[in-house]
C-alpha cells in the first residue's frame, strides 16, 4: 500500500459525501472519519445523525474535529483510510475562531494551513480523502464576508487539487475525473 490523496469536490447536495464513503468502503483496513461539522442547531444535528446512520456498522471510527485537522490526521496514522468531511466547514470554523479571537484569516494563511494538512495527510501508508464544496460557480456574493469566505475556500481547494494524486468533481451524483 502507498500513500494516496483523493480530493472530491462539487456543489452542495451533489453526492460528494456518499461518493467519498463508497470510495473509502472499497478499500481494506481500518477506516477513520474526521467530521468537521459542529451541531449548531437542531437541523444540523439531524443532518449529522443521518450521516452517522449511513456509516453505522461499516467499521468507521469517527473523530469530531472542527479546527485542528493536522492533529486529527496525526491521531489517525493507524488507519488505512481517512475521510475528512468537509474542508468547507473546516474553513468556516477557522473563520469563526479567527473572528472570536479578533484575528484575520487571509488567503496566505489558508494556503499555509492547507499545506500543513497535506503534509500531515502524506504521513504513512494510507488513503486520505478530502471532501470540499465548490463555491466559485455561482453569482458573486453580495457582502464582503461571503466573498472572503468564497475566496478562502477557492484558495484551499486549488491547493488541495494541485497536491492530490486524484481529483474528482461530483455533479448530480455523477463523478467526473479531473486528474
PDB file of N, CA and C in Angstrom, residues 55-157:
ATOM      1  N   UNK A  55     -23.244   5.504   7.971  1.00  0.00           N
ATOM      2  CA  UNK A  55     -21.955   4.838   8.194  1.00  0.00           C
ATOM      3  C   UNK A  55     -22.032   3.733   9.242  1.00  0.00           C
ATOM      4  N   UNK A  56     -23.129   3.671   9.967  1.00  0.00           N
ATOM      5  CA  UNK A  56     -23.272   2.732  11.073  1.00  0.00           C
ATOM      6  C   UNK A  56     -23.044   1.279  10.620  1.00  0.00           C
ATOM      7  N   UNK A  57     -22.237   0.550  11.385  1.00  0.00           N
ATOM      8  CA  UNK A  57     -21.986  -0.859  11.108  1.00  0.00           C
ATOM      9  C   UNK A  57     -21.017  -1.121   9.980  1.00  0.00           C
ATOM     10  N   UNK A  58     -20.325  -0.092   9.506  1.00  0.00           N
ATOM     11  CA  UNK A  58     -19.392  -0.269   8.385  1.00  0.00           C
ATOM     12  C   UNK A  58     -17.936  -0.122   8.809  1.00  0.00           C
ATOM     13  N   UNK A  59     -17.680  -0.159  10.107  1.00  0.00           N
ATOM     14  CA  UNK A  59     -16.307  -0.152  10.588  1.00  0.00           C
ATOM     15  C   UNK A  59     -15.641   1.206  10.646  1.00  0.00           C
ATOM     16  N   UNK A  60     -16.427   2.259  10.700  1.00  0.00           N
ATOM     17  CA  UNK A  60     -15.859   3.600  10.794  1.00  0.00           C
ATOM     18  C   UNK A  60     -15.572   3.954  12.247  1.00  0.00           C
ATOM     19  N   UNK A  61     -14.444   4.601  12.473  1.00  0.00           N
ATOM     20  CA  UNK A  61     -14.187   5.263  13.749  1.00  0.00           C
ATOM     21  C   UNK A  61     -14.258   6.759  13.457  1.00  0.00           C
ATOM     22  N   UNK A  62     -15.050   7.478  14.208  1.00  0.00           N
ATOM     23  CA  UNK A  62     -15.262   8.904  13.943  1.00  0.00           C
ATOM     24  C   UNK A  62     -14.507   9.766  14.938  1.00  0.00           C
ATOM     25  N   UNK A  63     -13.855  10.793  14.404  1.00  0.00           N
ATOM     26  CA  UNK A  63     -13.241  11.846  15.209  1.00  0.00           C
ATOM     27  C   UNK A  63     -13.976  13.128  14.835  1.00  0.00           C
ATOM     28  N   UNK A  64     -14.539  13.799  15.802  1.00  0.00           N
ATOM     29  CA  UNK A  64     -15.165  15.097  15.550  1.00  0.00           C
ATOM     30  C   UNK A  64     -14.132  16.168  15.874  1.00  0.00           C
ATOM     31  N   UNK A  65     -13.638  16.813  14.828  1.00  0.00           N
ATOM     32  CA  UNK A  65     -12.603  17.829  14.992  1.00  0.00           C
ATOM     33  C   UNK A  65     -12.895  18.995  14.045  1.00  0.00           C
ATOM     34  N   UNK A  66     -13.421  20.093  14.568  1.00  0.00           N
ATOM     35  CA  UNK A  66     -13.804  21.210  13.708  1.00  0.00           C
ATOM     36  C   UNK A  66     -12.649  22.092  13.244  1.00  0.00           C
ATOM     37  N   UNK A  67     -11.490  22.064  13.915  1.00  0.00           N
ATOM     38  CA  UNK A  67     -10.438  23.028  13.605  1.00  0.00           C
ATOM     39  C   UNK A  67      -9.073  22.391  13.343  1.00  0.00           C
ATOM     40  N   UNK A  68      -8.588  21.532  14.227  1.00  0.00           N
ATOM     41  CA  UNK A  68      -7.213  21.032  14.159  1.00  0.00           C
ATOM     42  C   UNK A  68      -7.125  19.733  13.349  1.00  0.00           C
ATOM     43  N   UNK A  69      -7.176  19.868  12.038  1.00  0.00           N
ATOM     44  CA  UNK A  69      -7.133  18.684  11.181  1.00  0.00           C
ATOM     45  C   UNK A  69      -5.762  18.036  11.152  1.00  0.00           C
ATOM     46  N   UNK A  70      -4.710  18.799  11.376  1.00  0.00           N
ATOM     47  CA  UNK A  70      -3.371  18.207  11.440  1.00  0.00           C
ATOM     48  C   UNK A  70      -3.305  17.225  12.610  1.00  0.00           C
ATOM     49  N   UNK A  71      -3.793  17.626  13.774  1.00  0.00           N
ATOM     50  CA  UNK A  71      -3.794  16.730  14.938  1.00  0.00           C
ATOM     51  C   UNK A  71      -4.681  15.513  14.692  1.00  0.00           C
ATOM     52  N   UNK A  72      -5.840  15.723  14.063  1.00  0.00           N
ATOM     53  CA  UNK A  72      -6.741  14.597  13.774  1.00  0.00           C
ATOM     54  C   UNK A  72      -6.091  13.623  12.794  1.00  0.00           C
ATOM     55  N   UNK A  73      -5.373  14.137  11.801  1.00  0.00           N
ATOM     56  CA  UNK A  73      -4.659  13.262  10.866  1.00  0.00           C
ATOM     57  C   UNK A  73      -3.522  12.524  11.568  1.00  0.00           C
ATOM     58  N   UNK A  74      -2.807  13.215  12.442  1.00  0.00           N
ATOM     59  CA  UNK A  74      -1.735  12.572  13.198  1.00  0.00           C
ATOM     60  C   UNK A  74      -2.296  11.457  14.085  1.00  0.00           C
ATOM     61  N   UNK A  75      -3.471  11.685  14.664  1.00  0.00           N
ATOM     62  CA  UNK A  75      -4.108  10.676  15.513  1.00  0.00           C
ATOM     63  C   UNK A  75      -4.675   9.515  14.701  1.00  0.00           C
ATOM     64  N   UNK A  76      -4.694   9.659  13.398  1.00  0.00           N
ATOM     65  CA  UNK A  76      -5.272   8.636  12.511  1.00  0.00           C
ATOM     66  C   UNK A  76      -4.217   7.874  11.719  1.00  0.00           C
ATOM     67  N   UNK A  77      -2.987   7.927  12.158  1.00  0.00           N
ATOM     68  CA  UNK A  77      -1.905   7.268  11.423  1.00  0.00           C
ATOM     69  C   UNK A  77      -2.076   5.755  11.320  1.00  0.00           C
ATOM     70  N   UNK A  78      -2.834   5.164  12.240  1.00  0.00           N
ATOM     71  CA  UNK A  78      -3.038   3.717  12.211  1.00  0.00           C
ATOM     72  C   UNK A  78      -4.164   3.300  11.273  1.00  0.00           C
ATOM     73  N   UNK A  79      -4.816   4.254  10.651  1.00  0.00           N
ATOM     74  CA  UNK A  79      -5.929   3.956   9.744  1.00  0.00           C
ATOM     75  C   UNK A  79      -5.443   3.816   8.312  1.00  0.00           C
ATOM     76  N   UNK A  80      -6.007   2.865   7.596  1.00  0.00           N
ATOM     77  CA  UNK A  80      -5.667   2.668   6.185  1.00  0.00           C
ATOM     78  C   UNK A  80      -6.384   3.681   5.305  1.00  0.00           C
ATOM     79  N   UNK A  81      -7.539   4.156   5.783  1.00  0.00           N
ATOM     80  CA  UNK A  81      -8.353   5.116   5.044  1.00  0.00           C
ATOM     81  C   UNK A  81      -8.827   6.193   6.009  1.00  0.00           C
ATOM     82  N   UNK A  82      -8.643   7.450   5.618  1.00  0.00           N
ATOM     83  CA  UNK A  82      -9.118   8.577   6.410  1.00  0.00           C
ATOM     84  C   UNK A  82      -9.950   9.463   5.491  1.00  0.00           C
ATOM     85  N   UNK A  83     -11.159   9.756   5.920  1.00  0.00           N
ATOM     86  CA  UNK A  83     -12.055  10.622   5.150  1.00  0.00           C
ATOM     87  C   UNK A  83     -12.310  11.884   5.962  1.00  0.00           C
ATOM     88  N   UNK A  84     -12.017  13.041   5.380  1.00  0.00           N
ATOM     89  CA  UNK A  84     -12.270  14.324   6.025  1.00  0.00           C
ATOM     90  C   UNK A  84     -13.476  14.957   5.343  1.00  0.00           C
ATOM     91  N   UNK A  85     -14.551  15.137   6.114  1.00  0.00           N
ATOM     92  CA  UNK A  85     -15.787  15.698   5.575  1.00  0.00           C
ATOM     93  C   UNK A  85     -16.302  16.735   6.546  1.00  0.00           C
ATOM     94  N   UNK A  86     -16.200  18.018   6.243  1.00  0.00           N
ATOM     95  CA  UNK A  86     -15.692  18.520   4.983  1.00  0.00           C
ATOM     96  C   UNK A  86     -14.773  19.713   5.210  1.00  0.00           C
ATOM     97  N   UNK A  87     -13.960  19.967   4.211  1.00  0.00           N
ATOM     98  CA  UNK A  87     -12.986  21.056   4.252  1.00  0.00           C
ATOM     99  C   UNK A  87     -13.693  22.410   4.278  1.00  0.00           C
ATOM    100  N   UNK A  88     -14.822  22.515   3.622  1.00  0.00           N
ATOM    101  CA  UNK A  88     -15.569  23.774   3.581  1.00  0.00           C
ATOM    102  C   UNK A  88     -15.970  24.222   4.987  1.00  0.00           C
ATOM    103  N   UNK A  89     -16.464  23.279   5.778  1.00  0.00           N
ATOM    104  CA  UNK A  89     -16.842  23.621   7.153  1.00  0.00           C
ATOM    105  C   UNK A  89     -15.613  23.873   8.020  1.00  0.00           C
ATOM    106  N   UNK A  90     -14.508  23.207   7.721  1.00  0.00           N
ATOM    107  CA  UNK A  90     -13.257  23.478   8.436  1.00  0.00           C
ATOM    108  C   UNK A  90     -12.888  24.950   8.285  1.00  0.00           C
ATOM    109  N   UNK A  91     -12.965  25.467   7.061  1.00  0.00           N
ATOM    110  CA  UNK A  91     -12.630  26.880   6.831  1.00  0.00           C
ATOM    111  C   UNK A  91     -13.637  27.779   7.544  1.00  0.00           C
ATOM    112  N   UNK A  92     -14.907  27.411   7.510  1.00  0.00           N
ATOM    113  CA  UNK A  92     -15.917  28.161   8.255  1.00  0.00           C
ATOM    114  C   UNK A  92     -15.547  28.231   9.741  1.00  0.00           C
ATOM    115  N   UNK A  93     -15.138  27.095  10.295  1.00  0.00           N
ATOM    116  CA  UNK A  93     -14.768  27.033  11.711  1.00  0.00           C
ATOM    117  C   UNK A  93     -13.525  27.865  12.001  1.00  0.00           C
ATOM    118  N   UNK A  94     -12.550  27.821  11.088  1.00  0.00           N
ATOM    119  CA  UNK A  94     -11.348  28.645  11.253  1.00  0.00           C
ATOM    120  C   UNK A  94     -11.691  30.130  11.234  1.00  0.00           C
ATOM    121  N   UNK A  95     -12.589  30.513  10.328  1.00  0.00           N
ATOM    122  CA  UNK A  95     -13.029  31.914  10.271  1.00  0.00           C
ATOM    123  C   UNK A  95     -13.714  32.330  11.575  1.00  0.00           C
ATOM    124  N   UNK A  96     -14.533  31.455  12.100  1.00  0.00           N
ATOM    125  CA  UNK A  96     -15.229  31.746  13.351  1.00  0.00           C
ATOM    126  C   UNK A  96     -14.226  31.947  14.487  1.00  0.00           C
ATOM    127  N   UNK A  97     -13.255  31.045  14.600  1.00  0.00           N
ATOM    128  CA  UNK A  97     -12.235  31.162  15.642  1.00  0.00           C
ATOM    129  C   UNK A  97     -11.451  32.458  15.469  1.00  0.00           C
ATOM    130  N   UNK A  98     -11.050  32.761  14.241  1.00  0.00           N
ATOM    131  CA  UNK A  98     -10.299  33.991  13.990  1.00  0.00           C
ATOM    132  C   UNK A  98     -11.115  35.216  14.398  1.00  0.00           C
ATOM    133  N   UNK A  99     -12.398  35.213  14.060  1.00  0.00           N
ATOM    134  CA  UNK A  99     -13.253  36.353  14.419  1.00  0.00           C
ATOM    135  C   UNK A  99     -13.394  36.491  15.929  1.00  0.00           C
ATOM    136  N   UNK A 100     -13.604  35.372  16.621  1.00  0.00           N
ATOM    137  CA  UNK A 100     -13.772  35.453  18.077  1.00  0.00           C
ATOM    138  C   UNK A 100     -12.478  35.873  18.777  1.00  0.00           C
ATOM    139  N   UNK A 101     -11.345  35.592  18.136  1.00  0.00           N
ATOM    140  CA  UNK A 101     -10.053  36.000  18.705  1.00  0.00           C
ATOM    141  C   UNK A 101      -9.559  37.309  18.108  1.00  0.00           C
ATOM    142  N   UNK A 102     -10.432  37.965  17.336  1.00  0.00           N
ATOM    143  CA  UNK A 102     -10.133  39.250  16.696  1.00  0.00           C
ATOM    144  C   UNK A 102      -8.850  39.181  15.870  1.00  0.00           C
ATOM    145  N   UNK A 103      -8.751  38.092  15.086  1.00  0.00           N
ATOM    146  CA  UNK A 103      -7.624  37.904  14.183  1.00  0.00           C
ATOM    147  C   UNK A 103      -8.130  37.905  12.743  1.00  0.00           C
ATOM    148  N   UNK A 104      -7.193  37.998  11.812  1.00  0.00           N
ATOM    149  CA  UNK A 104      -7.531  37.967  10.398  1.00  0.00           C
ATOM    150  C   UNK A 104      -7.086  36.635   9.812  1.00  0.00           C
ATOM    151  N   UNK A 105      -7.948  36.052   9.013  1.00  0.00           N
ATOM    152  CA  UNK A 105      -7.612  34.827   8.293  1.00  0.00           C
ATOM    153  C   UNK A 105      -7.626  35.173   6.810  1.00  0.00           C
ATOM    154  N   UNK A 106      -6.436  35.221   6.209  1.00  0.00           N
ATOM    155  CA  UNK A 106      -6.360  35.592   4.798  1.00  0.00           C
ATOM    156  C   UNK A 106      -5.976  34.383   3.944  1.00  0.00           C
ATOM    157  N   UNK A 107      -5.929  34.607   2.626  1.00  0.00           N
ATOM    158  CA  UNK A 107      -5.643  33.508   1.705  1.00  0.00           C
ATOM    159  C   UNK A 107      -4.262  32.901   1.925  1.00  0.00           C
ATOM    160  N   UNK A 108      -3.288  33.716   2.272  1.00  0.00           N
ATOM    161  CA  UNK A 108      -1.948  33.170   2.533  1.00  0.00           C
ATOM    162  C   UNK A 108      -1.968  32.236   3.738  1.00  0.00           C
ATOM    163  N   UNK A 109      -2.698  32.619   4.779  1.00  0.00           N
ATOM    164  CA  UNK A 109      -2.807  31.761   5.966  1.00  0.00           C
ATOM    165  C   UNK A 109      -3.517  30.455   5.627  1.00  0.00           C
ATOM    166  N   UNK A 110      -4.587  30.524   4.844  1.00  0.00           N
ATOM    167  CA  UNK A 110      -5.306  29.309   4.431  1.00  0.00           C
ATOM    168  C   UNK A 110      -4.394  28.421   3.601  1.00  0.00           C
ATOM    169  N   UNK A 111      -3.621  29.019   2.722  1.00  0.00           N
ATOM    170  CA  UNK A 111      -2.679  28.243   1.908  1.00  0.00           C
ATOM    171  C   UNK A 111      -1.690  27.501   2.806  1.00  0.00           C
ATOM    172  N   UNK A 112      -1.126  28.191   3.792  1.00  0.00           N
ATOM    173  CA  UNK A 112      -0.176  27.568   4.725  1.00  0.00           C
ATOM    174  C   UNK A 112      -0.846  26.455   5.535  1.00  0.00           C
ATOM    175  N   UNK A 113      -2.037  26.721   6.054  1.00  0.00           N
ATOM    176  CA  UNK A 113      -2.749  25.703   6.832  1.00  0.00           C
ATOM    177  C   UNK A 113      -3.098  24.489   5.975  1.00  0.00           C
ATOM    178  N   UNK A 114      -3.457  24.734   4.730  1.00  0.00           N
ATOM    179  CA  UNK A 114      -3.781  23.626   3.822  1.00  0.00           C
ATOM    180  C   UNK A 114      -2.533  22.800   3.527  1.00  0.00           C
ATOM    181  N   UNK A 115      -1.399  23.454   3.309  1.00  0.00           N
ATOM    182  CA  UNK A 115      -0.151  22.716   3.080  1.00  0.00           C
ATOM    183  C   UNK A 115       0.239  21.894   4.311  1.00  0.00           C
ATOM    184  N   UNK A 116       0.021  22.439   5.507  1.00  0.00           N
ATOM    185  CA  UNK A 116       0.305  21.683   6.726  1.00  0.00           C
ATOM    186  C   UNK A 116      -0.595  20.453   6.814  1.00  0.00           C
ATOM    187  N   UNK A 117      -1.860  20.618   6.419  1.00  0.00           N
ATOM    188  CA  UNK A 117      -2.796  19.494   6.429  1.00  0.00           C
ATOM    189  C   UNK A 117      -2.370  18.443   5.406  1.00  0.00           C
ATOM    190  N   UNK A 118      -1.942  18.882   4.243  1.00  0.00           N
ATOM    191  CA  UNK A 118      -1.475  17.947   3.206  1.00  0.00           C
ATOM    192  C   UNK A 118      -0.239  17.201   3.698  1.00  0.00           C
ATOM    193  N   UNK A 119       0.695  17.909   4.326  1.00  0.00           N
ATOM    194  CA  UNK A 119       1.891  17.254   4.876  1.00  0.00           C
ATOM    195  C   UNK A 119       1.504  16.186   5.893  1.00  0.00           C
ATOM    196  N   UNK A 120       0.548  16.488   6.754  1.00  0.00           N
ATOM    197  CA  UNK A 120       0.094  15.500   7.742  1.00  0.00           C
ATOM    198  C   UNK A 120      -0.580  14.322   7.049  1.00  0.00           C
ATOM    199  N   UNK A 121      -1.323  14.585   5.991  1.00  0.00           N
ATOM    200  CA  UNK A 121      -2.006  13.514   5.256  1.00  0.00           C
ATOM    201  C   UNK A 121      -1.014  12.603   4.538  1.00  0.00           C
ATOM    202  N   UNK A 122       0.127  13.136   4.165  1.00  0.00           N
ATOM    203  CA  UNK A 122       1.142  12.361   3.444  1.00  0.00           C
ATOM    204  C   UNK A 122       1.929  11.424   4.359  1.00  0.00           C
ATOM    205  N   UNK A 123       1.723  11.517   5.654  1.00  0.00           N
ATOM    206  CA  UNK A 123       2.439  10.651   6.593  1.00  0.00           C
ATOM    207  C   UNK A 123       1.797   9.269   6.605  1.00  0.00           C
ATOM    208  N   UNK A 124       2.573   8.267   6.347  1.00  0.00           N
ATOM    209  CA  UNK A 124       2.084   6.898   6.435  1.00  0.00           C
ATOM    210  C   UNK A 124       1.549   6.343   5.132  1.00  0.00           C
ATOM    211  N   UNK A 125       1.298   5.055   5.171  1.00  0.00           N
ATOM    212  CA  UNK A 125       0.772   4.318   4.030  1.00  0.00           C
ATOM    213  C   UNK A 125      -0.744   4.274   4.156  1.00  0.00           C
ATOM    214  N   UNK A 126      -1.405   5.225   3.584  1.00  0.00           N
ATOM    215  CA  UNK A 126      -2.855   5.300   3.717  1.00  0.00           C
ATOM    216  C   UNK A 126      -3.448   6.143   2.602  1.00  0.00           C
ATOM    217  N   UNK A 127      -4.753   6.031   2.464  1.00  0.00           N
ATOM    218  CA  UNK A 127      -5.507   6.885   1.560  1.00  0.00           C
ATOM    219  C   UNK A 127      -6.228   7.924   2.398  1.00  0.00           C
ATOM    220  N   UNK A 128      -6.057   9.181   2.037  1.00  0.00           N
ATOM    221  CA  UNK A 128      -6.766  10.268   2.710  1.00  0.00           C
ATOM    222  C   UNK A 128      -7.675  10.922   1.678  1.00  0.00           C
ATOM    223  N   UNK A 129      -8.945  11.012   2.021  1.00  0.00           N
ATOM    224  CA  UNK A 129      -9.961  11.568   1.128  1.00  0.00           C
ATOM    225  C   UNK A 129     -10.440  12.896   1.706  1.00  0.00           C
ATOM    226  N   UNK A 130     -10.322  13.950   0.919  1.00  0.00           N
ATOM    227  CA  UNK A 130     -10.780  15.276   1.307  1.00  0.00           C
ATOM    228  C   UNK A 130     -12.068  15.587   0.550  1.00  0.00           C
ATOM    229  N   UNK A 131     -13.100  15.999   1.261  1.00  0.00           N
ATOM    230  CA  UNK A 131     -14.361  16.411   0.645  1.00  0.00           C
ATOM    231  C   UNK A 131     -14.507  17.917   0.841  1.00  0.00           C
ATOM    232  N   UNK A 132     -14.803  18.631  -0.250  1.00  0.00           N
ATOM    233  CA  UNK A 132     -14.955  20.079  -0.167  1.00  0.00           C
ATOM    234  C   UNK A 132     -15.994  20.560  -1.171  1.00  0.00           C
ATOM    235  N   UNK A 133     -16.684  21.637  -0.826  1.00  0.00           N
ATOM    236  CA  UNK A 133     -17.640  22.227  -1.755  1.00  0.00           C
ATOM    237  C   UNK A 133     -16.944  23.138  -2.743  1.00  0.00           C
ATOM    238  N   UNK A 134     -17.446  23.171  -3.960  1.00  0.00           N
ATOM    239  CA  UNK A 134     -17.002  24.132  -4.959  1.00  0.00           C
ATOM    240  C   UNK A 134     -17.959  25.309  -4.887  1.00  0.00           C
ATOM    241  N   UNK A 135     -17.461  26.446  -4.434  1.00  0.00           N
ATOM    242  CA  UNK A 135     -18.329  27.612  -4.249  1.00  0.00           C
ATOM    243  C   UNK A 135     -18.196  28.654  -5.346  1.00  0.00           C
ATOM    244  N   UNK A 136     -17.251  28.513  -6.231  1.00  0.00           N
ATOM    245  CA  UNK A 136     -16.968  29.565  -7.197  1.00  0.00           C
ATOM    246  C   UNK A 136     -17.740  29.500  -8.493  1.00  0.00           C
ATOM    247  N   UNK A 137     -18.833  28.772  -8.552  1.00  0.00           N
ATOM    248  CA  UNK A 137     -19.547  28.613  -9.820  1.00  0.00           C
ATOM    249  C   UNK A 137     -20.866  29.382  -9.857  1.00  0.00           C
ATOM    250  N   UNK A 138     -21.149  30.134  -8.815  1.00  0.00           N
ATOM    251  CA  UNK A 138     -22.403  30.875  -8.764  1.00  0.00           C
ATOM    252  C   UNK A 138     -22.163  32.363  -8.916  1.00  0.00           C
ATOM    253  N   UNK A 139     -23.132  33.128  -8.486  1.00  0.00           N
ATOM    254  CA  UNK A 139     -23.021  34.577  -8.559  1.00  0.00           C
ATOM    255  C   UNK A 139     -22.009  35.069  -7.529  1.00  0.00           C
ATOM    256  N   UNK A 140     -21.512  36.271  -7.733  1.00  0.00           N
ATOM    257  CA  UNK A 140     -20.605  36.870  -6.774  1.00  0.00           C
ATOM    258  C   UNK A 140     -21.427  37.235  -5.532  1.00  0.00           C
ATOM    259  N   UNK A 141     -20.996  36.778  -4.349  1.00  0.00           N
ATOM    260  CA  UNK A 141     -21.752  37.086  -3.134  1.00  0.00           C
ATOM    261  C   UNK A 141     -21.905  38.589  -2.920  1.00  0.00           C
ATOM    262  N   UNK A 142     -22.995  38.971  -2.291  1.00  0.00           N
ATOM    263  CA  UNK A 142     -23.346  40.386  -2.138  1.00  0.00           C
ATOM    264  C   UNK A 142     -22.567  41.101  -1.036  1.00  0.00           C
ATOM    265  N   UNK A 143     -22.018  40.351  -0.077  1.00  0.00           N
ATOM    266  CA  UNK A 143     -21.337  41.029   1.027  1.00  0.00           C
ATOM    267  C   UNK A 143     -19.875  40.596   1.114  1.00  0.00           C
ATOM    268  N   UNK A 144     -19.087  41.418   1.776  1.00  0.00           N
ATOM    269  CA  UNK A 144     -17.636  41.212   1.849  1.00  0.00           C
ATOM    270  C   UNK A 144     -17.265  39.918   2.568  1.00  0.00           C
ATOM    271  N   UNK A 145     -17.954  39.581   3.664  1.00  0.00           N
ATOM    272  CA  UNK A 145     -17.624  38.361   4.406  1.00  0.00           C
ATOM    273  C   UNK A 145     -17.860  37.119   3.548  1.00  0.00           C
ATOM    274  N   UNK A 146     -18.964  37.091   2.835  1.00  0.00           N
ATOM    275  CA  UNK A 146     -19.268  35.941   1.970  1.00  0.00           C
ATOM    276  C   UNK A 146     -18.258  35.828   0.833  1.00  0.00           C
ATOM    277  N   UNK A 147     -17.854  36.953   0.265  1.00  0.00           N
ATOM    278  CA  UNK A 147     -16.822  36.928  -0.796  1.00  0.00           C
ATOM    279  C   UNK A 147     -15.498  36.436  -0.229  1.00  0.00           C
ATOM    280  N   UNK A 148     -15.157  36.892   0.968  1.00  0.00           N
ATOM    281  CA  UNK A 148     -13.919  36.461   1.616  1.00  0.00           C
ATOM    282  C   UNK A 148     -13.944  34.947   1.864  1.00  0.00           C
ATOM    283  N   UNK A 149     -15.066  34.446   2.368  1.00  0.00           N
ATOM    284  CA  UNK A 149     -15.233  33.007   2.606  1.00  0.00           C
ATOM    285  C   UNK A 149     -15.070  32.228   1.308  1.00  0.00           C
ATOM    286  N   UNK A 150     -15.729  32.675   0.258  1.00  0.00           N
ATOM    287  CA  UNK A 150     -15.605  32.016  -1.048  1.00  0.00           C
ATOM    288  C   UNK A 150     -14.153  32.007  -1.519  1.00  0.00           C
ATOM    289  N   UNK A 151     -13.459  33.123  -1.347  1.00  0.00           N
ATOM    290  CA  UNK A 151     -12.061  33.220  -1.776  1.00  0.00           C
ATOM    291  C   UNK A 151     -11.166  32.270  -0.983  1.00  0.00           C
ATOM    292  N   UNK A 152     -11.380  32.161   0.329  1.00  0.00           N
ATOM    293  CA  UNK A 152     -10.587  31.249   1.155  1.00  0.00           C
ATOM    294  C   UNK A 152     -10.794  29.800   0.714  1.00  0.00           C
ATOM    295  N   UNK A 153     -12.040  29.441   0.470  1.00  0.00           N
ATOM    296  CA  UNK A 153     -12.322  28.079   0.025  1.00  0.00           C
ATOM    297  C   UNK A 153     -11.721  27.831  -1.348  1.00  0.00           C
ATOM    298  N   UNK A 154     -11.827  28.800  -2.231  1.00  0.00           N
ATOM    299  CA  UNK A 154     -11.219  28.650  -3.553  1.00  0.00           C
ATOM    300  C   UNK A 154      -9.721  28.425  -3.470  1.00  0.00           C
ATOM    301  N   UNK A 155      -9.046  29.176  -2.619  1.00  0.00           N
ATOM    302  CA  UNK A 155      -7.593  29.017  -2.454  1.00  0.00           C
ATOM    303  C   UNK A 155      -7.265  27.648  -1.886  1.00  0.00           C
ATOM    304  N   UNK A 156      -8.006  27.222  -0.871  1.00  0.00           N
ATOM    305  CA  UNK A 156      -7.800  25.909  -0.261  1.00  0.00           C
ATOM    306  C   UNK A 156      -8.042  24.805  -1.289  1.00  0.00           C
ATOM    307  N   UNK A 157      -9.147  24.884  -2.008  1.00  0.00           N
ATOM    308  CA  UNK A 157      -9.473  23.857  -2.996  1.00  0.00           C
ATOM    309  C   UNK A 157      -8.407  23.760  -4.084  1.00  0.00           C
TER     310      UNK A 157
END
